[in-house]
Coordinates of N, CA and C in Angstrom, one line a residue:
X1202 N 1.1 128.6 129.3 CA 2.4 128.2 129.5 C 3.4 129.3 129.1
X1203 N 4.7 129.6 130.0 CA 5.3 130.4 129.3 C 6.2 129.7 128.5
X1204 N 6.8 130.5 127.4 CA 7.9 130.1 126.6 C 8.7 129.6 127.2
X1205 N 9.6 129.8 128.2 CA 10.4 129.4 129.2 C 10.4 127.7 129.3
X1206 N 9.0 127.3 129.7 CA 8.4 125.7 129.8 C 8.1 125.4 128.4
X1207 N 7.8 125.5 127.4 CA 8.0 125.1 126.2 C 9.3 125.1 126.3
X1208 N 10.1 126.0 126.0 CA 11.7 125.5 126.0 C 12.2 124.1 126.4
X1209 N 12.1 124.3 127.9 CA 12.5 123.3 128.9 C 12.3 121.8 128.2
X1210 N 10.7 122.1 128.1 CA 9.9 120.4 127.2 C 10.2 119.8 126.3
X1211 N 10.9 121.1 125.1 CA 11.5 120.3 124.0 C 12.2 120.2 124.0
X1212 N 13.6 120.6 125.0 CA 14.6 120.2 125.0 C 14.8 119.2 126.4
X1213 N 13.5 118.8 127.0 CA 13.3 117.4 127.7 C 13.7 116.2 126.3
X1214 N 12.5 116.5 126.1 CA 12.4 115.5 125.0 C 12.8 115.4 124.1
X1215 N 13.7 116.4 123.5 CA 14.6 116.2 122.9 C 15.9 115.3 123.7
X1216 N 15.9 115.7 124.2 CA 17.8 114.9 125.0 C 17.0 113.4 125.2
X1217 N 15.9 113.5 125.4 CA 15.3 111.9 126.1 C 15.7 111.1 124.4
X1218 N 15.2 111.6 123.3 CA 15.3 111.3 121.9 C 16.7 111.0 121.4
X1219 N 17.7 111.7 122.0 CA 18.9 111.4 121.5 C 19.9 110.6 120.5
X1220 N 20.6 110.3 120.0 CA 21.5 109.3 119.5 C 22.4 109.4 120.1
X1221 N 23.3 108.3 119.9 CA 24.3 108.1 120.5 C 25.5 107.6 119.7
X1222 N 26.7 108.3 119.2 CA 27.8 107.6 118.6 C 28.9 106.9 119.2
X1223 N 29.8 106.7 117.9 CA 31.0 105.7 118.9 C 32.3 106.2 118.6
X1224 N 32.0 107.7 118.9 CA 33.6 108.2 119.3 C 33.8 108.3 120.6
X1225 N 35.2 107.5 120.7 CA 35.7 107.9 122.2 C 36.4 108.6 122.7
X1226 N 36.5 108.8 124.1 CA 36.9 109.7 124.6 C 37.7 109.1 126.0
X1227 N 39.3 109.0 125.5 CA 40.1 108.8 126.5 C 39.5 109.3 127.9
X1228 N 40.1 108.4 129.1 CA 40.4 109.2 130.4 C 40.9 110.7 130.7
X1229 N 41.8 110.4 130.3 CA 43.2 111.5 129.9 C 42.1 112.5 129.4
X1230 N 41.7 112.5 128.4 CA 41.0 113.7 127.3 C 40.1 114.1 129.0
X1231 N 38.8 113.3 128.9 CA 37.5 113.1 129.6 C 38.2 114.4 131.1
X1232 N 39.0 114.3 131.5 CA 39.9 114.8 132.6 C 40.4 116.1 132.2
X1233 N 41.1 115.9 131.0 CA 41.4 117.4 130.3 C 39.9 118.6 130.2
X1234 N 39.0 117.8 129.6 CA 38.1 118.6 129.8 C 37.6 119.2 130.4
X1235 N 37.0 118.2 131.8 CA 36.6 118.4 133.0 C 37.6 119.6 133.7
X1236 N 38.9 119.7 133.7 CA 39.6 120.5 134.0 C 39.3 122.0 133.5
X1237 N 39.1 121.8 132.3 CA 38.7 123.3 131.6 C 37.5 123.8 131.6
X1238 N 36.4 123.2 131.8 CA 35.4 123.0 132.7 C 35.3 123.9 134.0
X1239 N 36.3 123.5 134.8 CA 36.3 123.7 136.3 C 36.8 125.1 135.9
X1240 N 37.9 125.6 135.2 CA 38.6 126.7 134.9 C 37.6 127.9 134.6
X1241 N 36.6 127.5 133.9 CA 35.6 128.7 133.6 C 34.6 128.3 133.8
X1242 N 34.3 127.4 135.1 CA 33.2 127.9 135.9 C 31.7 127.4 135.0
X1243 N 32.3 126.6 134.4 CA 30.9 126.1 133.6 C 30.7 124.6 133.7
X1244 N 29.6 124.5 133.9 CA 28.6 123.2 134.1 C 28.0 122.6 132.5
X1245 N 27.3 123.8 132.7 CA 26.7 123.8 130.9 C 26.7 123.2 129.4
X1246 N 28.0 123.0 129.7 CA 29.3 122.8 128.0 C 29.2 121.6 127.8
X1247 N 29.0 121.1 126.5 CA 29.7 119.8 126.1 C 30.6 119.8 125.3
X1248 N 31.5 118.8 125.3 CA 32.2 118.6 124.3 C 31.8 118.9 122.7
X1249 N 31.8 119.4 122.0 CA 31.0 119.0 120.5 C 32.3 118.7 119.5
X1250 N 32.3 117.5 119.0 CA 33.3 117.2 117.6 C 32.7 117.2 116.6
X1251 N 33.0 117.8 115.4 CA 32.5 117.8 114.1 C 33.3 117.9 112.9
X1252 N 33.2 117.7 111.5 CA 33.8 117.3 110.3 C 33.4 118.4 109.6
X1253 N 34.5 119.3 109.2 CA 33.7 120.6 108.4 C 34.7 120.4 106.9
X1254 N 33.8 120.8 106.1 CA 35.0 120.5 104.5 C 36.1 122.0 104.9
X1255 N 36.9 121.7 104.0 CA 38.3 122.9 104.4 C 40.0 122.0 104.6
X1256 N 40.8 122.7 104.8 CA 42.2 122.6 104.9 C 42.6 122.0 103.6
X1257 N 43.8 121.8 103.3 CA 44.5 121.1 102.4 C 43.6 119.3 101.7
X1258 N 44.0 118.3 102.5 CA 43.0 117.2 101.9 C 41.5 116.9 102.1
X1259 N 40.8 118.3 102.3 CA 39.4 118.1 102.1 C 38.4 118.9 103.4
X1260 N 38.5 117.9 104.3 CA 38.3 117.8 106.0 C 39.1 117.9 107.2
X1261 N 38.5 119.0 107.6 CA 38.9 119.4 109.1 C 38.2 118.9 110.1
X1262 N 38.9 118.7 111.3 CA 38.1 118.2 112.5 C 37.8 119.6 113.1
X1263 N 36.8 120.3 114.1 CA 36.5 120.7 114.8 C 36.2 120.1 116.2
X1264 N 36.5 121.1 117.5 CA 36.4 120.6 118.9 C 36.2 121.9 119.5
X1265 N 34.7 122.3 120.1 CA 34.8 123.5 121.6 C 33.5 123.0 122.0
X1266 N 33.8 123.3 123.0 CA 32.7 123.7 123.8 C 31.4 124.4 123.3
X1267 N 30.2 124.0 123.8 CA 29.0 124.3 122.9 C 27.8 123.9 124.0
X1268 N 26.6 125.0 123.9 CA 26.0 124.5 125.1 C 24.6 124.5 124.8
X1269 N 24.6 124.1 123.4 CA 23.5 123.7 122.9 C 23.4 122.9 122.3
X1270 N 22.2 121.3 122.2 CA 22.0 120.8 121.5 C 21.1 120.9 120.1
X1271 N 21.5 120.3 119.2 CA 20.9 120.4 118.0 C 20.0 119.2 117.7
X1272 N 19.0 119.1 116.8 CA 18.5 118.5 116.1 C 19.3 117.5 115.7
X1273 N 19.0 116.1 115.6 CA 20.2 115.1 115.0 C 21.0 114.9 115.5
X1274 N 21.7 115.7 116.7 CA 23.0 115.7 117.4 C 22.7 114.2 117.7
X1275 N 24.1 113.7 117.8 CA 24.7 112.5 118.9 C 25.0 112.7 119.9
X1276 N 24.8 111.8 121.0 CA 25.5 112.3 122.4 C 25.6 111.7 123.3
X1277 N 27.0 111.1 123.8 CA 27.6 109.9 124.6 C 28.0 110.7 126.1
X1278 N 27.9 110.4 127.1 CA 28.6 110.6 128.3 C 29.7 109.8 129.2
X1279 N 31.0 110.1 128.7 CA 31.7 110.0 129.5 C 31.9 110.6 131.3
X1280 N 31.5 109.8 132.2 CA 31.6 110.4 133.1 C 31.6 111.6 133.6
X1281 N 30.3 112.0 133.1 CA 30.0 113.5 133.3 C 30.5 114.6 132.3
X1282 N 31.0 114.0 131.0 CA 31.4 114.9 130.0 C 30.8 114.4 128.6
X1283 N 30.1 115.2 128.6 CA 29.1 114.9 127.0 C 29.9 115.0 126.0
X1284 N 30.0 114.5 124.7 CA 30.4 114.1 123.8 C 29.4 114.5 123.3
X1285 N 29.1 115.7 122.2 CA 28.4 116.0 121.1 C 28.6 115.6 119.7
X1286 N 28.1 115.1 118.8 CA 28.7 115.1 117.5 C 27.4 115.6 116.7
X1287 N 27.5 116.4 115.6 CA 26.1 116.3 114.4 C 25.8 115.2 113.9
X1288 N 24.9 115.1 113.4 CA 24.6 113.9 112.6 C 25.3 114.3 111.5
X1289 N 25.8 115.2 110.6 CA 26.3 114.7 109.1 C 27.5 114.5 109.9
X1290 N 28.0 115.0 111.1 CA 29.7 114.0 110.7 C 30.0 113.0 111.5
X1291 N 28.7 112.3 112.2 CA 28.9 110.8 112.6 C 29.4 109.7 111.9
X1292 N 28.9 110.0 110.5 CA 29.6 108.6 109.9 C 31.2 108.5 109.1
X1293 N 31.4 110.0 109.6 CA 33.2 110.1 109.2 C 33.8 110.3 110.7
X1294 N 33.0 110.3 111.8 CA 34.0 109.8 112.8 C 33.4 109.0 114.0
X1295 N 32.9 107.5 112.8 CA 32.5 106.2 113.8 C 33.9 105.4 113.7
X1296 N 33.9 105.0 115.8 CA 35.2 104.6 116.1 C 36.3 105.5 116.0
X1297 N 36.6 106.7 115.8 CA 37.1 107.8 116.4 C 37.3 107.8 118.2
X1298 N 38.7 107.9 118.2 CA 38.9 108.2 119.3 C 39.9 109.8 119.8
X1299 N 39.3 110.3 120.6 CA 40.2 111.5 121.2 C 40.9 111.3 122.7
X1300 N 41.9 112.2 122.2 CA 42.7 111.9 123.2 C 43.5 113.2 123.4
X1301 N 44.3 113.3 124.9 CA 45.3 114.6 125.1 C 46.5 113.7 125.5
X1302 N 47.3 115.2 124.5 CA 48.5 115.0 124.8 C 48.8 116.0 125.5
X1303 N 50.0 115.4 126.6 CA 50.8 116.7 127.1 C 52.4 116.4 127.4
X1304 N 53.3 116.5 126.4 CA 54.4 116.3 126.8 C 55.4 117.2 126.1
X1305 N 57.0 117.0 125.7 CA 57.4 118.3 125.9 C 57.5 118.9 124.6
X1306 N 57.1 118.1 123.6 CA 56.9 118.5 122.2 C 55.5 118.7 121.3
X1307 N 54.6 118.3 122.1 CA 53.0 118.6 121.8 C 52.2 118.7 123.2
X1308 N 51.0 120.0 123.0 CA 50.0 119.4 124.1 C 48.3 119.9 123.3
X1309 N 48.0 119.0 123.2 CA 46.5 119.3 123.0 C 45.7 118.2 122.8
X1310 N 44.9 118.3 122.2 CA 43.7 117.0 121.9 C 44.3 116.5 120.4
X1311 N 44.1 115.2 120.3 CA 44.2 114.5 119.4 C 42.9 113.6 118.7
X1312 N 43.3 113.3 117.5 CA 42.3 112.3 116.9 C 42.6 111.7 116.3
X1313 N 42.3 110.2 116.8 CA 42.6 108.8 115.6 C 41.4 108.5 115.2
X1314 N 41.2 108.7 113.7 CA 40.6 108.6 113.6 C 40.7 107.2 111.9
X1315 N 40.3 105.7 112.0 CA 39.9 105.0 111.4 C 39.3 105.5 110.2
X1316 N 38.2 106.2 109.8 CA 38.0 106.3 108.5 C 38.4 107.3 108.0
X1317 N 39.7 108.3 108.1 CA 40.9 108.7 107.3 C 41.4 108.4 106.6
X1318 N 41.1 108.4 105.2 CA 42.3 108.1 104.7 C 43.3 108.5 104.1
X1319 N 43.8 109.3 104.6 CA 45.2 110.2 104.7 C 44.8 111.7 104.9
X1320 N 45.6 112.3 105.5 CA 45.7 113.4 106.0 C 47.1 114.4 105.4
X1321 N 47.1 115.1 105.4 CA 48.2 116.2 104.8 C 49.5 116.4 105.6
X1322 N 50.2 117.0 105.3 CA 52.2 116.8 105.9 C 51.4 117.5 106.9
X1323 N 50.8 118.5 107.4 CA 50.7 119.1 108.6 C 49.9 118.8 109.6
X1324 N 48.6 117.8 109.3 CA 48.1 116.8 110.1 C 47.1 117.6 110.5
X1325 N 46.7 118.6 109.9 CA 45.3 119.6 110.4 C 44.4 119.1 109.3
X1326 N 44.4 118.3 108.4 CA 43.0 118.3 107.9 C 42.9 116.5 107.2
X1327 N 42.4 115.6 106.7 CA 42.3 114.4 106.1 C 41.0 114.2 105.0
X1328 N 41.4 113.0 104.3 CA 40.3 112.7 103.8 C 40.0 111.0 103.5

């Protein structure tokens, strides 16, 4: 067999193994994506959200595109847009929902996220 088909196999069965969390992912967002998606031409990408220590009260969110799964990963599909998360930061963003904004004083992705509890005057990090 070449490496190529081992590849393929474990990452069959890998994705068949999956977990699945319960962050969501607005319309709105799911569409934002899909959009930027379309923009560069990639199929590939999923969503990935993650919890990294850093900013002012502790924890930062992270969000890009990423086109690889990991070991442990979680992974929901919204209508054709995967939702990645790691396993260590599933349990700081179960029931997490994301969402876009676009109006004339903010535009980007957001997150409400339930097991915050509080976040800093500038709203880039929580704990």
């Amino acid at each position: 067999m070449s490496t190529t088909t081992n590849e393929n196999s474990i990452d069959a069965t890998a994705s068949e193994e999956l977990a699945t969390h319960e962050v969501q992912l607005t319309d709105v967002a799911a569409g934002k994506v899909r959009s930027l998606l379309e923009q560069e031409g990639r199929t590939d990408l999923r969503l990935r959200v993650a919890v990294q220590p850093g900013g002012c009260s502790g924890l930062i969110y992270q969000l890009y595109f990423d086109e690889r799964l990991l070991d442990g990963d979680a992974v929901r599909d919204y209508d054709g847009v995967e939702v990645v998360v790691d396993k260590m930061s599933v349990p700081y963003l179960s029931g997490a929902s994301i969402d876009f904004e676009d109006t004339i004083s903010k535009q980007g992705f957001t997150i409400d996220n339930p097991n915050a509890g509080g976040s800093c005057a500038c709203g880039d990090s929580f704990h």
